[in-house]
Amino acid sequence: MGYIIEMLNITKDFPGIRANDNVTLQVEERSIHALLGENGAGKSTLMSILFGLYKAEQGSIRIRGKEVSIEDPNVATSLGIGMVHQHFKLVQNFTVTENIVLGSEPRKGILLDTRSAEKKVESISKLYGLAVDPRAKIEDISVGMQQRVEILKMLYRDAEILIFDEPTAVLTPQEIHELMQIMRRLVEEGKTIVLITHKLKEIKAVADRCTVLRRGRCVGTVPVASTTEEQMAEMMVGREVNFHVEKGAAAPKDVLLRIRDLDVKNSKGLLGVKKLSLEVRAGEILGLCGIDGNGQTELIQAITGLAKAESGHIFLREKEITNLPIRERLDLGLGHIPEDRHRHGLVLDFNLDENLVLHNYMQRPFASWGVLNKKAIKDNAARLIEEFDVRSGQGAATPARSMSGGNQQKAIVAREIDRSPDVFIVAQPTRGLDVGAIEYIHKRIVAERDKGKAILLASLELDEIMDVSDRIAVIHEGEIVGIVQAAQTDENELGLMMSGSLRKTPKGGQA
Amino acid sequence: MSIKILFEMFPIALMFASPIIIAALGGLFSERSGVVNIALEGIMMVGAFSAATVTVLLEESTVLAPWLGLAAGLVAGIVFSLLHAVASVNMRADQTISGTALNILAGGLTVYLCQIIFRQQRTRAFSNGIQKVTVPLLEKIPVLGRMFFIENYPTFFLAIFLVFFTWILVYKTPFGLRLRSCGEHPQAAASMGINVAWMRYFGVMASGALAGLAGGIMVLTADIQYTLVTIHGTGFIALASLVFGKWNPFGVLGAGLFFGFSTALSFYAKDITFLASLPGEFFYALPYVLTIVALVVFAGKSVGPKAAGQIYDSGRR
Ligand SMILES: Nc1ncnc2c1ncn2[C@@H]1O[C@H](COP(=O)(O)OP(=O)(O)OP(=O)(O)O)[C@@H](O)[C@H]1O
Ligand SMILES: [Mg+2]
């Protein structure tokens, strides 16, 4: 079998950092090739070069044995290369169909043939089992569905080489399972896949070979079948990684967060959360799990003030916060790691140091008499960068937008954990993080618990929920269908509850 | 208000509305492509100057002079707007500053050229601008005929045509989809193989063409010569119509008519009993006050193209 993609001795510099340093990647035709590496190792950069978004300073690319110069994505597309980006490139107020056909639209005369475009989208989505609503606007659909739209964009263009940049970071376990099957089917049909992921399980499940990057350099390429997850993790981080969260038993105390009969509308104007009641105590981590789109987002947004509660009450300690402005909630001791890091977590055009004081920029020592103290802000950034190992080209002065996805996430997590809020709402905290970073973040969340904070952890990652939480609340169609002890449950039971087939507490009962 | 006055107001209102609508459509193209164009005012001035000059110079030799004048306004608008395109697309300048520069430049440039060509601060007066027309047959339609088809400027029909044309081009064609994607999410557009720079050039040039044309229409219907105050803020009113009309061609049409009528009102207020007691200045100020109100009411509501005003950077994520 020949190599369909050969990227030879690629070097790419960004301000302050060499993102790819003499990297060579060779991918066999009709195979799934995994690309593994720490956050900021240069994986997305390497694939952006292959897709024509960046130009390498050095090195050459061969596709099907022919040397090519990929000037822009057009060239990549004509070479049959398609890419699903880590951060979606979707026009929010266009429909699913419009996003998919953009750039190669079916026409009727001079007009856009929307009807046949929709039909074609529908047929491809059926063929590969990627459920989407062709007429829905992107801004109204879930992150999971947006992901499927991105995949459909490539398939619509008959791409032969498919690049997936962390496609599973935002999917539910079921969706991941389906995606894996889709990938296998694509390979059977003659396509070649490059898969960037931090999840070693997925690499084990579908990939044939795996190339490991560390700090811009190529560490090696290994056959997946004969390499263990531990070995891959070690190759990538350079040390042994502990996959299990070490923690003692919880010592829950007073209820710090109390939710009573909460109703919240979703973006479609329907009730996404219905008469929901929940309590989180000091010194415990309550996991919130459910299939994506069952009200987790609405619940969290209502608690943090990003969405309005229709009715019901939210108490922080004894104080009702249901209708308080966000700033006051934060000042009362609420903290939040948002699930959408670009929309709610960072100001992308600010530098890293400014992003790290987004909440407390106007408090001492970061400001006095209404004037920012740049030095204090820088020092704060330097400390957090060190503590949380946030990697970027220009340190504290790096624009957030130019940071790698995982490092953006680390920056948010660092800021929020450092505030050490009494009630900590944590949504998808390790989305897009490498195994080393996940290990560290989990440790810090448990440390917060041990300090007596109340933590609500929402995650689509069942392993994370089961490993980190003390109790687990399962949400289904906007209702809590059960609360179980993490130590006494398993994936099966949670799965049944998540799909609504099993209830552990009577409706409306004490949560 | 008697019905008669209302009917009389129509031609005047439509005369003012036409350039507003057309210039606002220009702004629509530009902003949909992602470039904020506050230079509509300046482009209209350049268009008006060119149209008046060509009309004056050619009217001895051809009856088509005003129409050639309009064509000249359109071309001059394109050329002038290229400055904005180069600044905001190639040189990545701040679009508000570049637009402001064009607005300032337009006044000086047109007066300077008047000095050279006519040895005064204004163009010579033309004897005939664009003539009103009465459309045969259609004029017989009850009510509507009197409103739109008797003694009306044909430029209004042009404006209506352009509204439909813009709507189809921007909302119904692949080209329009691409144009809008550049104004919403240029990185997404680029990743689908769309040349964002080219699209933005098109957007700005289309705004130049339409605003230049609008300037020509304005001088050739509502004035007798080009002076520094011929356009008197109409470009900004067009900008307000764009915001008011939610960046949609039909919204722009509605907003343009609204502003056209509020301008016409200042001429007819003294004939309308319950308005006559108000001072005339009130009505002269009205369109501008409404402009400010429209901008305040709609400011901050993110109904416009998301990436309008953003410098496009392909590496941005
Ligand atoms: N457009 C850019 N401008 C400046 N620096 C950049 C840019 N893109 C990436 N970098 C830098 O290059 C390095 C590699 O980034 P890249 O996004 O390739 O990492 P990654 O391996 O995909 O990481 P992650 O797993 O976190 O997504 C990072 O340090 C990042 O800050
Ligand atoms: Mg990446």
PDB file of N, CA and C in Angstrom, chain B residues 104-176:
ATOM      1  N   ILE B 104     -14.463  63.365   4.056  1.00  0.00           N
ATOM      2  CA  ILE B 104     -13.816  64.679   4.113  1.00  0.00           C
ATOM      3  C   ILE B 104     -13.216  65.027   2.756  1.00  0.00           C
ATOM      4  N   LEU B 105     -12.567  64.021   2.174  1.00  0.00           N
ATOM      5  CA  LEU B 105     -11.913  64.236   0.882  1.00  0.00           C
ATOM      6  C   LEU B 105     -12.915  64.678  -0.178  1.00  0.00           C
ATOM      7  N   ALA B 106     -14.111  64.075  -0.147  1.00  0.00           N
ATOM      8  CA  ALA B 106     -15.085  64.336  -1.206  1.00  0.00           C
ATOM      9  C   ALA B 106     -15.414  65.814  -1.315  1.00  0.00           C
ATOM     10  N   GLY B 107     -15.635  66.467  -0.158  1.00  0.00           N
ATOM     11  CA  GLY B 107     -15.983  67.886  -0.186  1.00  0.00           C
ATOM     12  C   GLY B 107     -14.881  68.700  -0.851  1.00  0.00           C
ATOM     13  N   GLY B 108     -13.659  68.507  -0.385  1.00  0.00           N
ATOM     14  CA  GLY B 108     -12.553  69.278  -0.933  1.00  0.00           C
ATOM     15  C   GLY B 108     -12.334  68.992  -2.407  1.00  0.00           C
ATOM     16  N   LEU B 109     -12.352  67.723  -2.742  1.00  0.00           N
ATOM     17  CA  LEU B 109     -12.057  67.315  -4.114  1.00  0.00           C
ATOM     18  C   LEU B 109     -13.061  67.899  -5.099  1.00  0.00           C
ATOM     19  N   THR B 110     -14.358  67.795  -4.767  1.00  0.00           N
ATOM     20  CA  THR B 110     -15.366  68.258  -5.731  1.00  0.00           C
ATOM     21  C   THR B 110     -15.307  69.780  -5.904  1.00  0.00           C
ATOM     22  N   VAL B 111     -15.133  70.488  -4.802  1.00  0.00           N
ATOM     23  CA  VAL B 111     -15.060  71.949  -4.919  1.00  0.00           C
ATOM     24  C   VAL B 111     -13.818  72.361  -5.716  1.00  0.00           C
ATOM     25  N   TYR B 112     -12.728  71.675  -5.460  1.00  0.00           N
ATOM     26  CA  TYR B 112     -11.480  71.940  -6.173  1.00  0.00           C
ATOM     27  C   TYR B 112     -11.660  71.733  -7.681  1.00  0.00           C
ATOM     28  N   LEU B 113     -12.302  70.642  -8.029  1.00  0.00           N
ATOM     29  CA  LEU B 113     -12.527  70.360  -9.449  1.00  0.00           C
ATOM     30  C   LEU B 113     -13.492  71.372 -10.058  1.00  0.00           C
ATOM     31  N   CYS B 114     -14.487  71.819  -9.284  1.00  0.00           N
ATOM     32  CA  CYS B 114     -15.397  72.859  -9.764  1.00  0.00           C
ATOM     33  C   CYS B 114     -14.599  74.120 -10.102  1.00  0.00           C
ATOM     34  N   GLN B 115     -13.696  74.466  -9.212  1.00  0.00           N
ATOM     35  CA  GLN B 115     -12.855  75.641  -9.449  1.00  0.00           C
ATOM     36  C   GLN B 115     -12.113  75.517 -10.767  1.00  0.00           C
ATOM     37  N   ILE B 116     -11.540  74.343 -10.996  1.00  0.00           N
ATOM     38  CA  ILE B 116     -10.752  74.150 -12.217  1.00  0.00           C
ATOM     39  C   ILE B 116     -11.636  74.206 -13.450  1.00  0.00           C
ATOM     40  N   ILE B 117     -12.776  73.505 -13.374  1.00  0.00           N
ATOM     41  CA  ILE B 117     -13.602  73.383 -14.572  1.00  0.00           C
ATOM     42  C   ILE B 117     -14.483  74.610 -14.791  1.00  0.00           C
ATOM     43  N   PHE B 118     -15.083  75.105 -13.695  1.00  0.00           N
ATOM     44  CA  PHE B 118     -16.064  76.178 -13.874  1.00  0.00           C
ATOM     45  C   PHE B 118     -15.620  77.519 -13.289  1.00  0.00           C
ATOM     46  N   ARG B 119     -14.446  77.545 -12.687  1.00  0.00           N
ATOM     47  CA  ARG B 119     -13.930  78.767 -12.069  1.00  0.00           C
ATOM     48  C   ARG B 119     -14.880  79.322 -11.007  1.00  0.00           C
ATOM     49  N   GLN B 120     -15.578  78.457 -10.312  1.00  0.00           N
ATOM     50  CA  GLN B 120     -16.392  78.856  -9.174  1.00  0.00           C
ATOM     51  C   GLN B 120     -16.496  77.644  -8.240  1.00  0.00           C
ATOM     52  N   GLN B 121     -17.146  77.829  -7.082  1.00  0.00           N
ATOM     53  CA  GLN B 121     -17.146  76.748  -6.107  1.00  0.00           C
ATOM     54  C   GLN B 121     -18.259  75.734  -6.331  1.00  0.00           C
ATOM     55  N   ARG B 122     -18.898  75.831  -7.459  1.00  0.00           N
ATOM     56  CA  ARG B 122     -20.007  74.943  -7.747  1.00  0.00           C
ATOM     57  C   ARG B 122     -20.020  74.707  -9.242  1.00  0.00           C
ATOM     58  N   THR B 123     -20.775  73.712  -9.675  1.00  0.00           N
ATOM     59  CA  THR B 123     -20.849  73.533 -11.124  1.00  0.00           C
ATOM     60  C   THR B 123     -21.785  74.606 -11.676  1.00  0.00           C
ATOM     61  N   ARG B 124     -21.702  74.795 -13.014  1.00  0.00           N
ATOM     62  CA  ARG B 124     -22.682  75.663 -13.636  1.00  0.00           C
ATOM     63  C   ARG B 124     -24.048  74.980 -13.517  1.00  0.00           C
ATOM     64  N   ALA B 125     -25.103  75.759 -13.551  1.00  0.00           N
ATOM     65  CA  ALA B 125     -26.431  75.150 -13.490  1.00  0.00           C
ATOM     66  C   ALA B 125     -26.756  74.492 -14.821  1.00  0.00           C
ATOM     67  N   PHE B 126     -27.342  73.313 -14.746  1.00  0.00           N
ATOM     68  CA  PHE B 126     -27.795  72.681 -15.988  1.00  0.00           C
ATOM     69  C   PHE B 126     -29.213  73.152 -16.247  1.00  0.00           C
ATOM     70  N   SER B 127     -29.628  73.180 -17.534  1.00  0.00           N
ATOM     71  CA  SER B 127     -30.962  73.698 -17.812  1.00  0.00           C
ATOM     72  C   SER B 127     -32.027  72.628 -17.610  1.00  0.00           C
ATOM     73  N   ASN B 128     -31.660  71.380 -17.896  1.00  0.00           N
ATOM     74  CA  ASN B 128     -32.625  70.303 -17.699  1.00  0.00           C
ATOM     75  C   ASN B 128     -31.982  69.154 -16.930  1.00  0.00           C
ATOM     76  N   GLY B 129     -32.589  68.776 -15.849  1.00  0.00           N
ATOM     77  CA  GLY B 129     -32.152  67.562 -15.158  1.00  0.00           C
ATOM     78  C   GLY B 129     -32.933  66.398 -15.722  1.00  0.00           C
ATOM     79  N   ILE B 130     -33.207  65.445 -14.874  1.00  0.00           N
ATOM     80  CA  ILE B 130     -34.030  64.320 -15.307  1.00  0.00           C
ATOM     81  C   ILE B 130     -35.483  64.773 -15.270  1.00  0.00           C
ATOM     82  N   GLN B 131     -36.228  64.419 -16.320  1.00  0.00           N
ATOM     83  CA  GLN B 131     -37.597  64.896 -16.434  1.00  0.00           C
ATOM     84  C   GLN B 131     -38.586  63.916 -15.823  1.00  0.00           C
ATOM     85  N   LYS B 132     -39.670  64.485 -15.302  1.00  0.00           N
ATOM     86  CA  LYS B 132     -40.726  63.628 -14.776  1.00  0.00           C
ATOM     87  C   LYS B 132     -41.438  62.938 -15.930  1.00  0.00           C
ATOM     88  N   VAL B 133     -41.963  61.757 -15.656  1.00  0.00           N
ATOM     89  CA  VAL B 133     -42.697  61.057 -16.696  1.00  0.00           C
ATOM     90  C   VAL B 133     -44.064  60.645 -16.175  1.00  0.00           C
ATOM     91  N   THR B 134     -44.964  60.433 -17.114  1.00  0.00           N
ATOM     92  CA  THR B 134     -46.250  59.841 -16.789  1.00  0.00           C
ATOM     93  C   THR B 134     -46.328  58.546 -17.574  1.00  0.00           C
ATOM     94  N   VAL B 135     -46.588  57.473 -16.880  1.00  0.00           N
ATOM     95  CA  VAL B 135     -46.578  56.183 -17.554  1.00  0.00           C
ATOM     96  C   VAL B 135     -47.945  55.934 -18.173  1.00  0.00           C
ATOM     97  N   PRO B 136     -48.009  55.768 -19.485  1.00  0.00           N
ATOM     98  CA  PRO B 136     -49.296  55.497 -20.115  1.00  0.00           C
ATOM     99  C   PRO B 136     -49.907  54.206 -19.569  1.00  0.00           C
ATOM    100  N   LEU B 137     -51.193  54.106 -19.634  1.00  0.00           N
ATOM    101  CA  LEU B 137     -51.952  52.954 -19.142  1.00  0.00           C
ATOM    102  C   LEU B 137     -51.922  52.848 -17.618  1.00  0.00           C
ATOM    103  N   LEU B 138     -50.712  52.697 -17.059  1.00  0.00           N
ATOM    104  CA  LEU B 138     -50.620  52.535 -15.603  1.00  0.00           C
ATOM    105  C   LEU B 138     -51.202  53.734 -14.868  1.00  0.00           C
ATOM    106  N   GLU B 139     -51.120  54.906 -15.530  1.00  0.00           N
ATOM    107  CA  GLU B 139     -51.635  56.099 -14.870  1.00  0.00           C
ATOM    108  C   GLU B 139     -53.133  55.999 -14.598  1.00  0.00           C
ATOM    109  N   LYS B 140     -53.804  55.108 -15.331  1.00  0.00           N
ATOM    110  CA  LYS B 140     -55.249  54.996 -15.206  1.00  0.00           C
ATOM    111  C   LYS B 140     -55.683  54.192 -13.990  1.00  0.00           C
ATOM    112  N   ILE B 141     -54.740  53.436 -13.416  1.00  0.00           N
ATOM    113  CA  ILE B 141     -55.099  52.650 -12.235  1.00  0.00           C
ATOM    114  C   ILE B 141     -55.589  53.613 -11.156  1.00  0.00           C
ATOM    115  N   PRO B 142     -56.757  53.318 -10.599  1.00  0.00           N
ATOM    116  CA  PRO B 142     -57.241  54.239  -9.563  1.00  0.00           C
ATOM    117  C   PRO B 142     -56.279  54.291  -8.371  1.00  0.00           C
ATOM    118  N   VAL B 143     -56.183  55.412  -7.735  1.00  0.00           N
ATOM    119  CA  VAL B 143     -55.326  55.666  -6.575  1.00  0.00           C
ATOM    120  C   VAL B 143     -53.848  55.431  -6.870  1.00  0.00           C
ATOM    121  N   LEU B 144     -53.458  54.170  -7.121  1.00  0.00           N
ATOM    122  CA  LEU B 144     -52.055  53.862  -7.361  1.00  0.00           C
ATOM    123  C   LEU B 144     -51.487  54.683  -8.506  1.00  0.00           C
ATOM    124  N   GLY B 145     -52.290  54.837  -9.538  1.00  0.00           N
ATOM    125  CA  GLY B 145     -51.862  55.612 -10.695  1.00  0.00           C
ATOM    126  C   GLY B 145     -51.461  57.019 -10.281  1.00  0.00           C
ATOM    127  N   ARG B 146     -52.311  57.620  -9.450  1.00  0.00           N
ATOM    128  CA  ARG B 146     -52.006  58.996  -9.024  1.00  0.00           C
ATOM    129  C   ARG B 146     -50.788  59.049  -8.109  1.00  0.00           C
ATOM    130  N   MET B 147     -50.597  57.983  -7.370  1.00  0.00           N
ATOM    131  CA  MET B 147     -49.479  58.002  -6.445  1.00  0.00           C
ATOM    132  C   MET B 147     -48.148  57.801  -7.158  1.00  0.00           C
ATOM    133  N   PHE B 148     -48.117  56.867  -8.087  1.00  0.00           N
ATOM    134  CA  PHE B 148     -46.813  56.467  -8.618  1.00  0.00           C
ATOM    135  C   PHE B 148     -46.578  56.767 -10.088  1.00  0.00           C
ATOM    136  N   PHE B 149     -47.627  56.892 -10.884  1.00  0.00           N
ATOM    137  CA  PHE B 149     -47.396  56.869 -12.320  1.00  0.00           C
ATOM    138  C   PHE B 149     -47.700  58.167 -13.044  1.00  0.00           C
ATOM    139  N   ILE B 150     -48.142  59.205 -12.318  1.00  0.00           N
ATOM    140  CA  ILE B 150     -48.374  60.485 -12.971  1.00  0.00           C
ATOM    141  C   ILE B 150     -47.314  61.475 -12.523  1.00  0.00           C
ATOM    142  N   GLU B 151     -46.624  62.068 -13.479  1.00  0.00           N
ATOM    143  CA  GLU B 151     -45.652  63.117 -13.160  1.00  0.00           C
ATOM    144  C   GLU B 151     -44.689  62.687 -12.058  1.00  0.00           C
ATOM    145  N   ASN B 152     -43.989  61.613 -12.323  1.00  0.00           N
ATOM    146  CA  ASN B 152     -43.075  61.088 -11.323  1.00  0.00           C
ATOM    147  C   ASN B 152     -41.705  60.913 -11.952  1.00  0.00           C
ATOM    148  N   TYR B 153     -40.676  60.961 -11.129  1.00  0.00           N
ATOM    149  CA  TYR B 153     -39.340  60.760 -11.680  1.00  0.00           C
ATOM    150  C   TYR B 153     -39.103  59.281 -11.977  1.00  0.00           C
ATOM    151  N   PRO B 154     -38.584  58.988 -13.161  1.00  0.00           N
ATOM    152  CA  PRO B 154     -38.350  57.576 -13.505  1.00  0.00           C
ATOM    153  C   PRO B 154     -37.302  56.936 -12.596  1.00  0.00           C
ATOM    154  N   THR B 155     -36.520  57.792 -11.939  1.00  0.00           N
ATOM    155  CA  THR B 155     -35.495  57.227 -11.059  1.00  0.00           C
ATOM    156  C   THR B 155     -36.106  56.419  -9.925  1.00  0.00           C
ATOM    157  N   PHE B 156     -37.365  56.737  -9.591  1.00  0.00           N
ATOM    158  CA  PHE B 156     -38.008  55.939  -8.545  1.00  0.00           C
ATOM    159  C   PHE B 156     -38.222  54.504  -9.007  1.00  0.00           C
ATOM    160  N   PHE B 157     -38.600  54.379 -10.271  1.00  0.00           N
ATOM    161  CA  PHE B 157     -38.771  53.019 -10.802  1.00  0.00           C
ATOM    162  C   PHE B 157     -37.437  52.285 -10.802  1.00  0.00           C
ATOM    163  N   LEU B 158     -36.384  53.033 -11.095  1.00  0.00           N
ATOM    164  CA  LEU B 158     -35.044  52.443 -11.060  1.00  0.00           C
ATOM    165  C   LEU B 158     -34.748  51.937  -9.644  1.00  0.00           C
ATOM    166  N   ALA B 159     -35.105  52.753  -8.650  1.00  0.00           N
ATOM    167  CA  ALA B 159     -34.861  52.357  -7.256  1.00  0.00           C
ATOM    168  C   ALA B 159     -35.601  51.072  -6.921  1.00  0.00           C
ATOM    169  N   ILE B 160     -36.886  51.019  -7.358  1.00  0.00           N
ATOM    170  CA  ILE B 160     -37.678  49.816  -7.086  1.00  0.00           C
ATOM    171  C   ILE B 160     -37.051  48.608  -7.766  1.00  0.00           C
ATOM    172  N   PHE B 161     -36.648  48.818  -9.014  1.00  0.00           N
ATOM    173  CA  PHE B 161     -36.014  47.725  -9.741  1.00  0.00           C
ATOM    174  C   PHE B 161     -34.784  47.246  -8.985  1.00  0.00           C
ATOM    175  N   LEU B 162     -33.974  48.199  -8.522  1.00  0.00           N
ATOM    176  CA  LEU B 162     -32.738  47.826  -7.829  1.00  0.00           C
ATOM    177  C   LEU B 162     -33.015  47.091  -6.516  1.00  0.00           C
ATOM    178  N   VAL B 163     -34.122  47.441  -5.863  1.00  0.00           N
ATOM    179  CA  VAL B 163     -34.472  46.721  -4.638  1.00  0.00           C
ATOM    180  C   VAL B 163     -34.690  45.241  -4.953  1.00  0.00           C
ATOM    181  N   PHE B 164     -35.497  44.978  -5.995  1.00  0.00           N
ATOM    182  CA  PHE B 164     -35.752  43.581  -6.351  1.00  0.00           C
ATOM    183  C   PHE B 164     -34.477  42.898  -6.837  1.00  0.00           C
ATOM    184  N   PHE B 165     -33.738  43.632  -7.651  1.00  0.00           N
ATOM    185  CA  PHE B 165     -32.501  43.082  -8.191  1.00  0.00           C
ATOM    186  C   PHE B 165     -31.561  42.688  -7.047  1.00  0.00           C
ATOM    187  N   THR B 166     -31.404  43.593  -6.093  1.00  0.00           N
ATOM    188  CA  THR B 166     -30.516  43.318  -4.959  1.00  0.00           C
ATOM    189  C   THR B 166     -31.007  42.129  -4.157  1.00  0.00           C
ATOM    190  N   TRP B 167     -32.327  42.105  -3.957  1.00  0.00           N
ATOM    191  CA  TRP B 167     -32.879  41.010  -3.170  1.00  0.00           C
ATOM    192  C   TRP B 167     -32.573  39.666  -3.834  1.00  0.00           C
ATOM    193  N   ILE B 168     -32.794  39.611  -5.136  1.00  0.00           N
ATOM    194  CA  ILE B 168     -32.534  38.344  -5.822  1.00  0.00           C
ATOM    195  C   ILE B 168     -31.043  38.010  -5.789  1.00  0.00           C
ATOM    196  N   LEU B 169     -30.229  39.001  -6.094  1.00  0.00           N
ATOM    197  CA  LEU B 169     -28.787  38.741  -6.144  1.00  0.00           C
ATOM    198  C   LEU B 169     -28.255  38.311  -4.777  1.00  0.00           C
ATOM    199  N   VAL B 170     -28.697  38.992  -3.738  1.00  0.00           N
ATOM    200  CA  VAL B 170     -28.102  38.743  -2.424  1.00  0.00           C
ATOM    201  C   VAL B 170     -28.721  37.528  -1.732  1.00  0.00           C
ATOM    202  N   TYR B 171     -30.016  37.302  -1.950  1.00  0.00           N
ATOM    203  CA  TYR B 171     -30.664  36.223  -1.203  1.00  0.00           C
ATOM    204  C   TYR B 171     -30.980  34.977  -2.023  1.00  0.00           C
ATOM    205  N   LYS B 172     -30.926  35.093  -3.331  1.00  0.00           N
ATOM    206  CA  LYS B 172     -31.413  33.964  -4.113  1.00  0.00           C
ATOM    207  C   LYS B 172     -30.343  33.328  -5.008  1.00  0.00           C
ATOM    208  N   THR B 173     -29.159  33.887  -5.040  1.00  0.00           N
ATOM    209  CA  THR B 173     -28.146  33.314  -5.922  1.00  0.00           C
ATOM    210  C   THR B 173     -26.968  32.792  -5.112  1.00  0.00           C
ATOM    211  N   PRO B 174     -26.222  31.871  -5.722  1.00  0.00           N
ATOM    212  CA  PRO B 174     -25.002  31.388  -5.063  1.00  0.00           C
ATOM    213  C   PRO B 174     -24.044  32.538  -4.755  1.00  0.00           C
ATOM    214  N   PHE B 175     -23.988  33.484  -5.680  1.00  0.00           N
ATOM    215  CA  PHE B 175     -23.106  34.618  -5.460  1.00  0.00           C
ATOM    216  C   PHE B 175     -23.475  35.360  -4.176  1.00  0.00           C
ATOM    217  N   GLY B 176     -24.778  35.565  -3.991  1.00  0.00           N
ATOM    218  CA  GLY B 176     -25.240  36.276  -2.805  1.00  0.00           C
ATOM    219  C   GLY B 176     -24.915  35.525  -1.521  1.00  0.00           C
TER     220      GLY B 176
END
